[in-house]
mmCIF file of C-alpha atoms in Angstrom:
data_model
loop_
_atom_site.group_PDB
_atom_site.id
_atom_site.type_symbol
_atom_site.label_atom_id
_atom_site.label_comp_id
_atom_site.label_asym_id
_atom_site.label_seq_id
_atom_site.Cartn_x
_atom_site.Cartn_y
_atom_site.Cartn_z
ATOM 1 C CA MET A 196 0.290 0.646 0.185
ATOM 2 C CA ARG A 197 2.434 2.438 0.840
ATOM 3 C CA TRP A 198 4.334 2.079 -2.707
ATOM 4 C CA HIS A 199 1.131 2.070 -4.212
ATOM 5 C CA TRP A 200 0.514 5.748 -2.031
ATOM 6 C CA ILE A 201 4.184 6.716 -3.329
ATOM 7 C CA ALA A 202 3.531 5.945 -7.454
ATOM 8 C CA ARG A 203 0.247 8.170 -6.375
ATOM 9 C CA ILE A 204 2.052 11.252 -5.490
ATOM 10 C CA ALA A 205 4.353 11.236 -8.058
ATOM 11 C CA LEU A 206 1.921 10.857 -11.325
ATOM 12 C CA MET A 207 0.079 13.898 -9.587
ATOM 13 C CA ALA A 208 3.210 15.496 -8.993
ATOM 14 C CA ALA A 209 3.779 15.040 -12.613
ATOM 15 C CA LEU A 210 0.346 16.475 -13.871
ATOM 16 C CA GLY A 211 0.248 19.249 -11.136
ATOM 17 C CA VAL A 212 -1.963 17.916 -8.543
ATOM 18 C CA PRO A 213 -1.624 18.552 -5.179
ATOM 19 C CA ALA A 214 -0.453 15.551 -3.330
ATOM 20 C CA PHE A 215 -1.821 16.046 -0.077
ATOM 21 C CA ALA A 216 -5.319 17.757 0.168
ATOM 22 C CA ALA A 217 -7.938 18.488 2.744
ATOM 23 C CA GLU A 218 -8.677 15.554 5.042
ATOM 24 C CA THR A 219 -12.128 15.535 3.985
ATOM 25 C CA CYS A 220 -11.231 13.677 0.293
ATOM 26 C CA ASP A 221 -13.027 10.809 0.121
ATOM 27 C CA SER A 222 -13.869 8.544 -2.969
ATOM 28 C CA THR A 223 -16.980 10.606 -3.812
ATOM 29 C CA THR A 224 -14.299 13.306 -4.593
ATOM 30 C CA ALA A 225 -15.594 15.853 -6.638
ATOM 31 C CA LEU A 226 -13.674 16.620 -9.835
ATOM 32 C CA GLU A 227 -12.924 20.447 -9.667
ATOM 33 C CA GLY A 228 -11.358 21.722 -6.626
ATOM 34 C CA PRO A 229 -9.254 21.155 -3.778
ATOM 35 C CA CYS A 230 -10.302 17.447 -3.830
ATOM 36 C CA ARG A 231 -10.231 17.091 -7.584
ATOM 37 C CA ALA A 232 -9.293 13.626 -8.116
ATOM 38 C CA ILE A 233 -6.918 12.500 -10.954
ATOM 39 C CA ASP A 234 -8.224 13.010 -14.608
ATOM 40 C CA ALA A 235 -5.927 10.075 -15.977
ATOM 41 C CA GLY A 236 -8.053 7.573 -17.650
ATOM 42 C CA LEU A 237 -11.135 9.631 -17.556
ATOM 43 C CA LYS A 238 -13.044 10.302 -20.589
ATOM 44 C CA MET A 239 -15.712 13.239 -20.679
ATOM 45 C CA ASN A 240 -18.701 10.742 -20.421
ATOM 46 C CA ASP A 241 -17.520 9.270 -17.672
ATOM 47 C CA ILE A 242 -18.480 12.218 -15.350
ATOM 48 C CA GLN A 243 -21.955 13.539 -14.006
ATOM 49 C CA VAL A 244 -22.618 16.922 -13.756
ATOM 50 C CA VAL A 245 -25.740 18.873 -12.623
ATOM 51 C CA GLY A 246 -27.248 21.845 -14.845
ATOM 52 C CA THR A 247 -30.312 24.141 -14.877
ATOM 53 C CA HIS A 248 -33.342 23.782 -17.346
ATOM 54 C CA ASN A 249 -33.806 26.928 -18.690
ATOM 55 C CA SER A 250 -30.942 28.524 -17.382
ATOM 56 C CA TYR A 251 -31.770 31.936 -18.723
ATOM 57 C CA LYS A 252 -35.257 32.127 -17.580
ATOM 58 C CA ARG A 253 -35.665 35.476 -14.705
ATOM 59 C CA ALA A 254 -39.096 35.442 -12.955
ATOM 60 C CA ILE A 255 -42.223 36.043 -14.082
ATOM 61 C CA PRO A 256 -43.301 39.213 -12.148
ATOM 62 C CA PRO A 257 -46.248 38.851 -10.193
ATOM 63 C CA ALA A 258 -48.249 40.926 -11.924
ATOM 64 C CA GLU A 259 -48.092 39.223 -15.079
ATOM 65 C CA LEU A 260 -47.775 35.566 -12.934
ATOM 66 C CA ALA A 261 -51.482 36.902 -11.811
ATOM 67 C CA LEU A 262 -52.803 37.199 -15.291
ATOM 68 C CA ILE A 263 -51.768 34.133 -16.494
ATOM 69 C CA ARG A 264 -53.236 32.379 -13.518
ATOM 70 C CA GLN A 265 -56.478 33.977 -14.977
ATOM 71 C CA ARG A 266 -56.292 32.349 -17.720
ATOM 72 C CA SER A 267 -54.568 29.026 -16.931
ATOM 73 C CA ALA A 268 -53.562 28.176 -12.823
ATOM 74 C CA PRO A 269 -51.588 24.846 -13.795
ATOM 75 C CA ALA A 270 -50.081 26.569 -16.484
ATOM 76 C CA ALA A 271 -49.167 29.664 -13.955
ATOM 77 C CA ILE A 272 -47.779 26.856 -11.472
ATOM 78 C CA GLU A 273 -45.491 25.002 -13.970
ATOM 79 C CA LEU A 274 -43.833 29.101 -15.496
ATOM 80 C CA ASP A 275 -43.450 29.857 -11.613
ATOM 81 C CA TYR A 276 -39.658 29.611 -11.423
ATOM 82 C CA GLY A 277 -36.401 31.063 -12.606
ATOM 83 C CA HIS A 278 -32.789 31.483 -12.222
ATOM 84 C CA ARG A 279 -29.404 33.634 -10.905
ATOM 85 C CA PRO A 280 -27.347 35.543 -13.643
ATOM 86 C CA LEU A 281 -25.721 32.871 -15.563
ATOM 87 C CA ALA A 282 -22.474 33.320 -13.556
ATOM 88 C CA GLU A 283 -23.767 32.816 -10.855
ATOM 89 C CA GLN A 284 -25.503 29.325 -11.731
ATOM 90 C CA LEU A 285 -21.882 28.206 -12.897
ATOM 91 C CA ASP A 286 -20.430 30.028 -9.587
ATOM 92 C CA LEU A 287 -23.126 27.372 -7.641
ATOM 93 C CA GLY A 288 -21.286 24.109 -9.512
ATOM 94 C CA MET A 289 -23.827 24.304 -12.331
ATOM 95 C CA ARG A 290 -21.752 22.724 -15.538
ATOM 96 C CA ALA A 291 -24.921 22.307 -17.472
ATOM 97 C CA LEU A 292 -27.060 25.259 -19.283
ATOM 98 C CA GLU A 293 -30.188 25.177 -21.519
ATOM 99 C CA ILE A 294 -30.783 28.478 -23.569
ATOM 100 C CA ASP A 295 -33.664 28.520 -25.589
ATOM 101 C CA VAL A 296 -33.518 31.128 -28.667
ATOM 102 C CA VAL A 297 -36.093 32.345 -31.571
ATOM 103 C CA TYR A 298 -35.078 33.768 -34.747
ATOM 104 C CA ASP A 299 -34.915 37.769 -35.392
ATOM 105 C CA PRO A 300 -32.466 38.485 -38.217
ATOM 106 C CA GLN A 301 -33.771 42.000 -38.568
ATOM 107 C CA GLY A 302 -34.364 42.718 -34.808
ATOM 108 C CA GLY A 303 -37.654 43.754 -32.947
ATOM 109 C CA ARG A 304 -39.607 41.255 -34.128
ATOM 110 C CA TYR A 305 -40.169 40.186 -29.955
ATOM 111 C CA ALA A 306 -39.384 44.059 -28.917
ATOM 112 C CA ARG A 307 -43.237 44.840 -28.285
ATOM 113 C CA PRO A 308 -44.308 41.410 -26.108
ATOM 114 C CA LEU A 309 -47.929 41.316 -25.108
ATOM 115 C CA LEU A 310 -47.988 40.146 -21.694
ATOM 116 C CA PRO A 311 -46.044 43.156 -19.907
ATOM 117 C CA ALA A 312 -47.569 45.902 -22.225
ATOM 118 C CA ILE A 313 -51.164 44.465 -20.697
ATOM 119 C CA ALA A 314 -49.798 44.340 -17.009
ATOM 120 C CA ALA A 315 -48.296 47.716 -16.861
ATOM 121 C CA LYS A 316 -51.638 49.141 -18.237
ATOM 122 C CA LEU A 317 -53.473 47.904 -15.217
ATOM 123 C CA GLY A 318 -50.899 49.108 -12.328
ATOM 124 C CA PRO A 319 -47.238 48.967 -11.465
ATOM 125 C CA ASP A 320 -44.772 46.099 -12.188
ATOM 126 C CA GLU A 321 -41.475 45.406 -13.242
ATOM 127 C CA PRO A 322 -40.452 47.647 -16.564
ATOM 128 C CA TYR A 323 -39.936 45.253 -19.869
ATOM 129 C CA ASP A 324 -36.462 46.684 -20.854
ATOM 130 C CA ALA A 325 -36.687 45.867 -24.731
ATOM 131 C CA ALA A 326 -33.470 47.752 -25.965
ATOM 132 C CA ALA A 327 -31.567 44.320 -26.834
ATOM 133 C CA MET A 328 -34.351 43.070 -28.835
ATOM 134 C CA MET A 329 -34.164 45.456 -31.411
ATOM 135 C CA GLN A 330 -30.560 44.074 -32.680
ATOM 136 C CA PRO A 331 -30.671 41.834 -35.117
ATOM 137 C CA GLY A 332 -30.000 38.394 -34.309
ATOM 138 C CA PHE A 333 -31.476 35.450 -32.403
ATOM 139 C CA LYS A 334 -33.340 36.223 -29.286
ATOM 140 C CA VAL A 335 -33.423 34.667 -25.951
ATOM 141 C CA MET A 336 -37.250 34.094 -23.920
ATOM 142 C CA HIS A 337 -39.206 31.180 -22.921
ATOM 143 C CA VAL A 338 -42.693 31.757 -23.788
ATOM 144 C CA PRO A 339 -42.766 34.533 -27.197
ATOM 145 C CA ASP A 340 -45.342 37.252 -25.379
ATOM 146 C CA VAL A 341 -45.645 35.598 -22.139
ATOM 147 C CA ASP A 342 -42.550 34.633 -20.444
ATOM 148 C CA VAL A 343 -40.031 36.801 -21.905
ATOM 149 C CA ARG A 344 -38.081 37.943 -19.527
ATOM 150 C CA SER A 345 -34.413 36.865 -19.607
ATOM 151 C CA GLN A 346 -31.106 37.305 -17.812
ATOM 152 C CA CYS A 347 -29.354 37.528 -21.611
ATOM 153 C CA ALA A 348 -31.934 38.981 -23.896
ATOM 154 C CA THR A 349 -29.472 37.806 -26.936
ATOM 155 C CA PHE A 350 -27.964 34.873 -27.508
ATOM 156 C CA VAL A 351 -24.666 36.083 -28.366
ATOM 157 C CA LEU A 352 -24.488 37.801 -24.825
ATOM 158 C CA CYS A 353 -25.458 34.414 -23.019
ATOM 159 C CA LEU A 354 -22.710 33.024 -25.193
ATOM 160 C CA GLN A 355 -20.409 36.028 -23.899
ATOM 161 C CA GLN A 356 -21.210 35.541 -20.516
ATOM 162 C CA ILE A 357 -20.219 32.335 -20.169
ATOM 163 C CA LYS A 358 -16.870 32.424 -22.112
ATOM 164 C CA ALA A 359 -16.411 35.184 -19.536
ATOM 165 C CA TRP A 360 -16.439 32.979 -17.142
ATOM 166 C CA SER A 361 -15.418 30.088 -18.261
ATOM 167 C CA GLN A 362 -11.891 32.354 -19.167
ATOM 168 C CA ALA A 363 -11.931 32.818 -15.477
ATOM 169 C CA HIS A 364 -12.023 29.440 -14.899
ATOM 170 C CA PRO A 365 -9.977 27.602 -17.214
ATOM 171 C CA ASP A 366 -10.051 24.006 -15.142
ATOM 172 C CA HIS A 367 -13.921 23.544 -15.369
ATOM 173 C CA VAL A 368 -15.274 20.446 -16.737
ATOM 174 C CA PRO A 369 -16.493 20.482 -19.953
ATOM 175 C CA LEU A 370 -19.914 22.602 -20.098
ATOM 176 C CA VAL A 371 -22.812 21.672 -21.619
ATOM 177 C CA ILE A 372 -25.257 23.861 -23.396
ATOM 178 C CA THR A 373 -28.412 22.524 -24.969
ATOM 179 C CA MET A 374 -30.339 24.566 -26.923
ATOM 180 C CA ASN A 375 -34.328 24.831 -27.951
ATOM 181 C CA ALA A 376 -35.124 26.281 -31.411
ATOM 182 C CA LYS A 377 -38.228 27.673 -30.806
ATOM 183 C CA ALA A 378 -40.523 28.310 -33.893
ATOM 184 C CA GLY A 379 -44.455 28.340 -34.589
ATOM 185 C CA GLU A 380 -47.655 30.086 -33.686
ATOM 186 C CA SER A 381 -47.917 32.471 -30.146
ATOM 187 C CA ASP A 382 -48.981 30.889 -27.324
ATOM 188 C CA MET A 383 -51.025 34.378 -26.816
ATOM 189 C CA PRO A 384 -53.816 35.390 -29.106
ATOM 190 C CA GLY A 385 -52.498 38.621 -31.044
ATOM 191 C CA GLY A 386 -49.066 37.776 -30.470
ATOM 192 C CA VAL A 387 -46.374 37.274 -33.146
ATOM 193 C CA ALA A 388 -45.783 34.207 -34.712
ATOM 194 C CA LEU A 389 -42.164 32.652 -34.304
ATOM 195 C CA LEU A 390 -39.932 32.684 -37.684
ATOM 196 C CA PRO A 391 -39.206 29.003 -38.779
ATOM 197 C CA PHE A 392 -35.859 27.640 -38.483
ATOM 198 C CA ASP A 393 -34.368 26.431 -42.291
ATOM 199 C CA ALA A 394 -31.206 25.978 -42.818
ATOM 200 C CA ALA A 395 -30.197 29.523 -43.374
ATOM 201 C CA ALA A 396 -31.323 30.127 -39.612
ATOM 202 C CA PHE A 397 -29.144 27.083 -38.189
ATOM 203 C CA ALA A 398 -26.735 28.501 -40.711
ATOM 204 C CA ALA A 399 -26.452 31.973 -38.449
ATOM 205 C CA LEU A 400 -26.960 30.231 -34.965
ATOM 206 C CA ASP A 401 -23.764 28.252 -35.670
ATOM 207 C CA ALA A 402 -22.396 31.083 -36.759
ATOM 208 C CA GLU A 403 -23.276 33.387 -33.685
ATOM 209 C CA ILE A 404 -21.907 30.510 -31.625
ATOM 210 C CA LEU A 405 -18.493 31.228 -33.560
ATOM 211 C CA SER A 406 -18.485 34.072 -33.104
ATOM 212 C CA VAL A 407 -17.930 33.988 -29.836
ATOM 213 C CA PHE A 408 -16.361 30.797 -29.268
ATOM 214 C CA ASP A 409 -12.950 29.766 -31.655
ATOM 215 C CA SER A 410 -13.106 25.925 -32.330
ATOM 216 C CA GLU A 411 -9.935 25.643 -29.086
ATOM 217 C CA HIS A 412 -12.906 25.704 -26.827
ATOM 218 C CA LEU A 413 -14.837 23.634 -28.136
ATOM 219 C CA VAL A 414 -15.887 20.491 -28.274
ATOM 220 C CA VAL A 415 -17.414 19.303 -31.645
ATOM 221 C CA PRO A 416 -19.051 16.331 -33.382
ATOM 222 C CA ASP A 417 -15.745 16.007 -35.181
ATOM 223 C CA SER A 418 -14.110 15.641 -31.751
ATOM 224 C CA VAL A 419 -15.842 12.399 -31.228
ATOM 225 C CA ARG A 420 -15.767 10.874 -34.336
ATOM 226 C CA GLY A 421 -12.249 10.933 -34.868
ATOM 227 C CA LYS A 422 -10.911 8.749 -37.383
ATOM 228 C CA TYR A 423 -14.139 6.840 -37.788
ATOM 229 C CA SER A 424 -16.666 6.758 -40.594
ATOM 230 C CA THR A 425 -19.860 8.337 -38.552
ATOM 231 C CA LEU A 426 -20.258 9.806 -35.268
ATOM 232 C CA ARG A 427 -21.559 7.232 -33.596
ATOM 233 C CA GLU A 428 -19.133 5.032 -34.061
ATOM 234 C CA GLY A 429 -16.394 7.617 -32.310
ATOM 235 C CA ALA A 430 -19.009 7.641 -29.630
ATOM 236 C CA LEU A 431 -19.073 3.792 -29.023
ATOM 237 C CA ALA A 432 -15.570 3.056 -29.698
ATOM 238 C CA GLU A 433 -14.650 5.443 -26.447
ATOM 239 C CA GLY A 434 -13.653 8.338 -29.071
ATOM 240 C CA TRP A 435 -14.803 10.890 -26.507
ATOM 241 C CA PRO A 436 -11.875 13.040 -25.807
ATOM 242 C CA LYS A 437 -9.792 12.913 -22.214
ATOM 243 C CA LEU A 438 -11.315 14.923 -19.215
ATOM 244 C CA SER A 439 -7.498 16.369 -18.973
ATOM 245 C CA GLU A 440 -7.727 17.628 -23.029
ATOM 246 C CA VAL A 441 -11.684 19.146 -22.980
ATOM 247 C CA ARG A 442 -11.118 21.490 -19.115
ATOM 248 C CA GLY A 443 -11.957 24.711 -19.719
ATOM 249 C CA LYS A 444 -13.935 23.838 -23.291
ATOM 250 C CA VAL A 445 -17.926 23.887 -23.920
ATOM 251 C CA MET A 446 -19.844 21.553 -26.101
ATOM 252 C CA PHE A 447 -23.805 22.936 -27.457
ATOM 253 C CA VAL A 448 -26.110 20.141 -28.155
ATOM 254 C CA LEU A 449 -29.647 20.835 -30.073
ATOM 255 C CA ASP A 450 -32.840 19.534 -28.367
ATOM 256 C CA GLU A 451 -35.274 18.999 -31.166
ATOM 257 C CA GLY A 452 -37.699 16.691 -32.784
ATOM 258 C CA GLU A 453 -36.204 14.445 -35.796
ATOM 259 C CA GLU A 454 -37.924 16.791 -38.840
ATOM 260 C CA THR A 455 -35.630 20.055 -37.255
ATOM 261 C CA ILE A 456 -32.526 17.866 -36.303
ATOM 262 C CA GLY A 457 -32.636 16.806 -40.499
ATOM 263 C CA ILE A 458 -32.947 20.603 -41.216
ATOM 264 C CA TYR A 459 -29.939 21.682 -39.107
ATOM 265 C CA MET A 460 -27.603 18.268 -40.209
ATOM 266 C CA ARG A 461 -27.640 20.451 -43.771
ATOM 267 C CA GLY A 462 -26.652 16.891 -45.340
ATOM 268 C CA HIS A 463 -23.760 15.921 -43.220
ATOM 269 C CA SER A 464 -25.122 12.981 -41.271
ATOM 270 C CA SER A 465 -22.337 12.789 -38.989
ATOM 271 C CA LEU A 466 -22.261 16.480 -38.144
ATOM 272 C CA GLU A 467 -18.604 16.938 -40.041
ATOM 273 C CA GLY A 468 -18.161 20.097 -39.488
ATOM 274 C CA LEU A 469 -20.948 21.526 -37.661
ATOM 275 C CA PRO A 470 -20.557 22.885 -34.046
ATOM 276 C CA MET A 471 -23.780 21.382 -31.892
ATOM 277 C CA PHE A 472 -24.365 17.632 -31.576
ATOM 278 C CA VAL A 473 -28.047 17.216 -31.472
ATOM 279 C CA ASN A 474 -30.873 15.062 -29.077
ATOM 280 C CA SER A 475 -30.160 11.507 -31.269
ATOM 281 C CA THR A 476 -32.910 10.246 -32.931
ATOM 282 C CA GLY A 477 -31.885 6.904 -32.044
ATOM 283 C CA GLU A 478 -29.089 4.674 -31.356
ATOM 284 C CA THR A 479 -28.653 3.536 -34.718
ATOM 285 C CA ALA A 480 -28.355 7.049 -36.168
ATOM 286 C CA PRO A 481 -25.026 7.952 -37.711
ATOM 287 C CA HIS A 482 -25.147 10.862 -35.516
ATOM 288 C CA ALA A 483 -25.539 8.983 -32.576
ATOM 289 C CA ALA A 484 -24.051 10.393 -29.545
ATOM 290 C CA PHE A 485 -26.026 12.082 -27.299
ATOM 291 C CA PHE A 486 -29.781 11.875 -26.025
ATOM 292 C CA ILE A 487 -32.175 13.485 -24.223
ATOM 293 C CA LEU A 488 -34.190 11.722 -22.314
ATOM 294 C CA ASN A 489 -36.134 13.874 -19.962
ATOM 295 C CA ASP A 490 -37.989 10.866 -17.686
ATOM 296 C CA PRO A 491 -35.403 8.973 -15.234
ATOM 297 C CA ILE A 492 -37.861 6.515 -14.040
ATOM 298 C CA ALA A 493 -39.828 5.496 -17.815
ATOM 299 C CA ASP A 494 -36.533 5.798 -19.311
ATOM 300 C CA ALA A 495 -33.930 4.272 -16.719
ATOM 301 C CA ALA A 496 -33.386 1.118 -18.274
ATOM 302 C CA ARG A 497 -32.693 3.149 -21.613
ATOM 303 C CA ILE A 498 -30.296 5.717 -19.843
ATOM 304 C CA LYS A 499 -28.343 3.346 -18.402
ATOM 305 C CA ALA A 500 -27.595 1.142 -21.385
ATOM 306 C CA ASP A 501 -26.949 3.943 -23.815
ATOM 307 C CA VAL A 502 -24.372 5.592 -20.987
ATOM 308 C CA LYS A 503 -22.888 1.880 -20.896
ATOM 309 C CA ALA A 504 -22.827 2.035 -24.494
ATOM 310 C CA GLY A 505 -20.500 4.664 -24.828
ATOM 311 C CA PHE A 506 -23.321 7.423 -25.594
ATOM 312 C CA MET A 507 -23.899 11.142 -23.259
ATOM 313 C CA VAL A 508 -27.551 11.365 -21.907
ATOM 314 C CA ARG A 509 -29.361 14.398 -20.594
ATOM 315 C CA THR A 510 -32.045 13.775 -18.176
ATOM 316 C CA ARG A 511 -34.272 16.110 -16.031
ATOM 317 C CA ALA A 512 -34.560 15.775 -12.148
ATOM 318 C CA ASP A 513 -38.014 18.028 -11.926
ATOM 319 C CA SER A 514 -40.300 19.422 -13.974
ATOM 320 C CA GLY A 515 -42.727 22.351 -13.853
ATOM 321 C CA THR A 516 -42.145 22.887 -10.423
ATOM 322 C CA HIS A 517 -44.061 19.918 -8.868
ATOM 323 C CA GLU A 518 -41.416 17.950 -6.909
ATOM 324 C CA ALA A 519 -40.188 21.576 -5.183
ATOM 325 C CA ARG A 520 -43.416 21.748 -4.042
ATOM 326 C CA GLU A 521 -44.130 18.816 -2.684
ATOM 327 C CA ASN A 522 -40.085 18.236 -1.936
ATOM 328 C CA ASP A 523 -40.269 14.673 -3.809
ATOM 329 C CA THR A 524 -37.022 13.410 -4.523
ATOM 330 C CA ALA A 525 -37.811 10.036 -6.469
ATOM 331 C CA ARG A 526 -37.173 11.407 -10.102
ATOM 332 C CA ARG A 527 -34.231 13.554 -8.946
ATOM 333 C CA ASP A 528 -32.691 9.946 -7.079
ATOM 334 C CA ALA A 529 -33.519 8.502 -9.919
ATOM 335 C CA ALA A 530 -31.578 10.727 -12.552
ATOM 336 C CA PHE A 531 -28.775 10.852 -10.815
ATOM 337 C CA ALA A 532 -28.616 6.467 -10.076
ATOM 338 C CA SER A 533 -29.539 6.455 -14.045
ATOM 339 C CA GLY A 534 -25.852 7.185 -14.872
ATOM 340 C CA ALA A 535 -26.795 10.085 -17.089
ATOM 341 C CA GLN A 536 -24.133 12.199 -17.554
ATOM 342 C CA ILE A 537 -26.410 15.570 -17.307
ATOM 343 C CA ILE A 538 -29.033 16.231 -14.241
ATOM 344 C CA SER A 539 -30.883 19.033 -15.179
ATOM 345 C CA THR A 540 -33.003 20.901 -12.962
ATOM 346 C CA ASP A 541 -34.664 24.058 -11.841
ATOM 347 C CA TYR A 542 -32.998 23.640 -7.889
ATOM 348 C CA PRO A 543 -29.827 24.052 -7.835
ATOM 349 C CA GLU A 544 -30.456 25.577 -4.551
ATOM 350 C CA PRO A 545 -33.703 25.405 -2.362
ATOM 351 C CA ARG A 546 -36.686 27.592 -3.206
ATOM 352 C CA ARG A 547 -37.740 28.810 0.972
ATOM 353 C CA ASP A 548 -41.360 29.333 0.107
ATOM 354 C CA PHE A 549 -41.525 25.447 -1.719
ATOM 355 C CA GLY A 550 -39.282 23.620 0.979
ATOM 356 C CA PRO A 551 -35.960 21.818 1.087
ATOM 357 C CA TYR A 552 -35.794 20.251 -2.140
ATOM 358 C CA GLN A 553 -32.734 20.541 -4.746
ATOM 359 C CA ALA A 554 -30.846 18.386 -7.240
ATOM 360 C CA ALA A 555 -27.103 18.768 -6.272
ATOM 361 C CA LEU A 556 -24.320 16.219 -6.434
ATOM 362 C CA PRO A 557 -23.891 14.144 -2.697
ATOM 363 C CA LYS A 558 -20.741 16.389 -2.045
ATOM 364 C CA ASP A 559 -21.957 19.783 -3.823
ATOM 365 C CA GLY A 560 -19.498 19.682 -6.242
ATOM 366 C CA PRO A 561 -19.483 20.982 -9.862
ATOM 367 C CA ALA A 562 -18.601 16.872 -11.201
ATOM 368 C CA ARG A 563 -17.968 13.615 -9.868
ATOM 369 C CA CYS A 564 -17.067 10.066 -11.537
ATOM 370 C CA ASN A 565 -20.417 8.351 -13.375
ATOM 371 C CA PRO A 566 -22.183 6.176 -11.198
ATOM 372 C CA VAL A 567 -22.436 3.509 -14.080
ATOM 373 C CA ARG A 568 -19.455 4.147 -15.775
ATOM 374 C CA ARG A 569 -16.584 4.894 -13.572
ATOM 375 C CA ASP A 570 -17.829 4.863 -9.781
ATOM 376 C CA LYS A 571 -14.602 2.971 -8.701
ATOM 377 C CA ALA A 572 -12.145 4.931 -11.084
ATOM 378 C CA CYS A 573 -12.720 8.560 -9.184
ATOM 379 C CA LEU A 574 -9.902 7.932 -6.014
ATOM 380 C CA PRO A 575 -9.292 10.557 -3.941
ATOM 381 C CA VAL A 576 -5.621 12.639 -4.106
ATOM 382 C CA SER A 577 -4.962 11.854 -0.346
ATOM 383 C CA PRO A 578 -3.696 8.970 1.133
ATOM 384 C CA PRO A 579 -5.847 7.384 3.582
ATOM 385 C CA HIS A 580 -5.522 8.241 6.965
#
């Protein structure tokens, strides 16, 4: 045992890892910070992190939420949540974010949302600032005309905030940004219709990503496909990069259905040359690498099988504020046990008026070894006492 620890200390010195950390470090050591485990042998799909759902979303002001409640009490319940600014979420240990975008190539299309205008006529409420909405480019919001307030009104602003935090914390495990491309009619009578996402829109979306993040700071499908003919083959052949190679990097995933994914791929069956992964349409698809499987109870067996095979998976610990209101931890616990690499939540910290519910890693660290893939590979950085 003595020689085992001498060898480990020598390896840690070579990797620049402190040989002795806090005495509280143990086998569930987080993968960031002073109790960081050795990266050797770990790949980016061998870890598990927590992230936020609709990360940009600010809480709906009371007067606007009351108007929603008059129309639909269930909708008001499900929309009654919000998040801190992105950098603060990352400081809390979130390592995955979700951003919804709408297409606005001319600017100003979504600058006059109906619900804030109606609420303003009824009495004092939080003013709506439309200044950033006049700029051309993708906007960030949950439900146009209804739930429109964001911590970063434009996609580029969100990206800039993420990049600034990442540059200030270059040792972080990869950040995973899942994205919804919203289109269709307004949910509010008289509201503005959302522009569709065609190939040109997705090319513009990719361009906005690349305007902020250069290739050196992105994990892209080609990083995983490598020498293989398809992305799927690369993912299943342990093609995911080593964790040590992707610290400080960011990965984007388009979370959409099969038709929209087909539009995004623009003929690139394995996402060759594209900056985003996609929610894979099936385990045998050439582009299969990442799956959005949001029900960790119903999809438990599939999630575990996909993670074991080599895919990456995002699931959700809670939805629509229901688990938090009832302090129901069954879905959260199933999510962590499933092995999904990303656990999405609306509650990285408890909401006082709901109760104690939150979704966090057991040691409150930003990342840990995946409980399905590599649980026993994460060793402490300090010797046992």
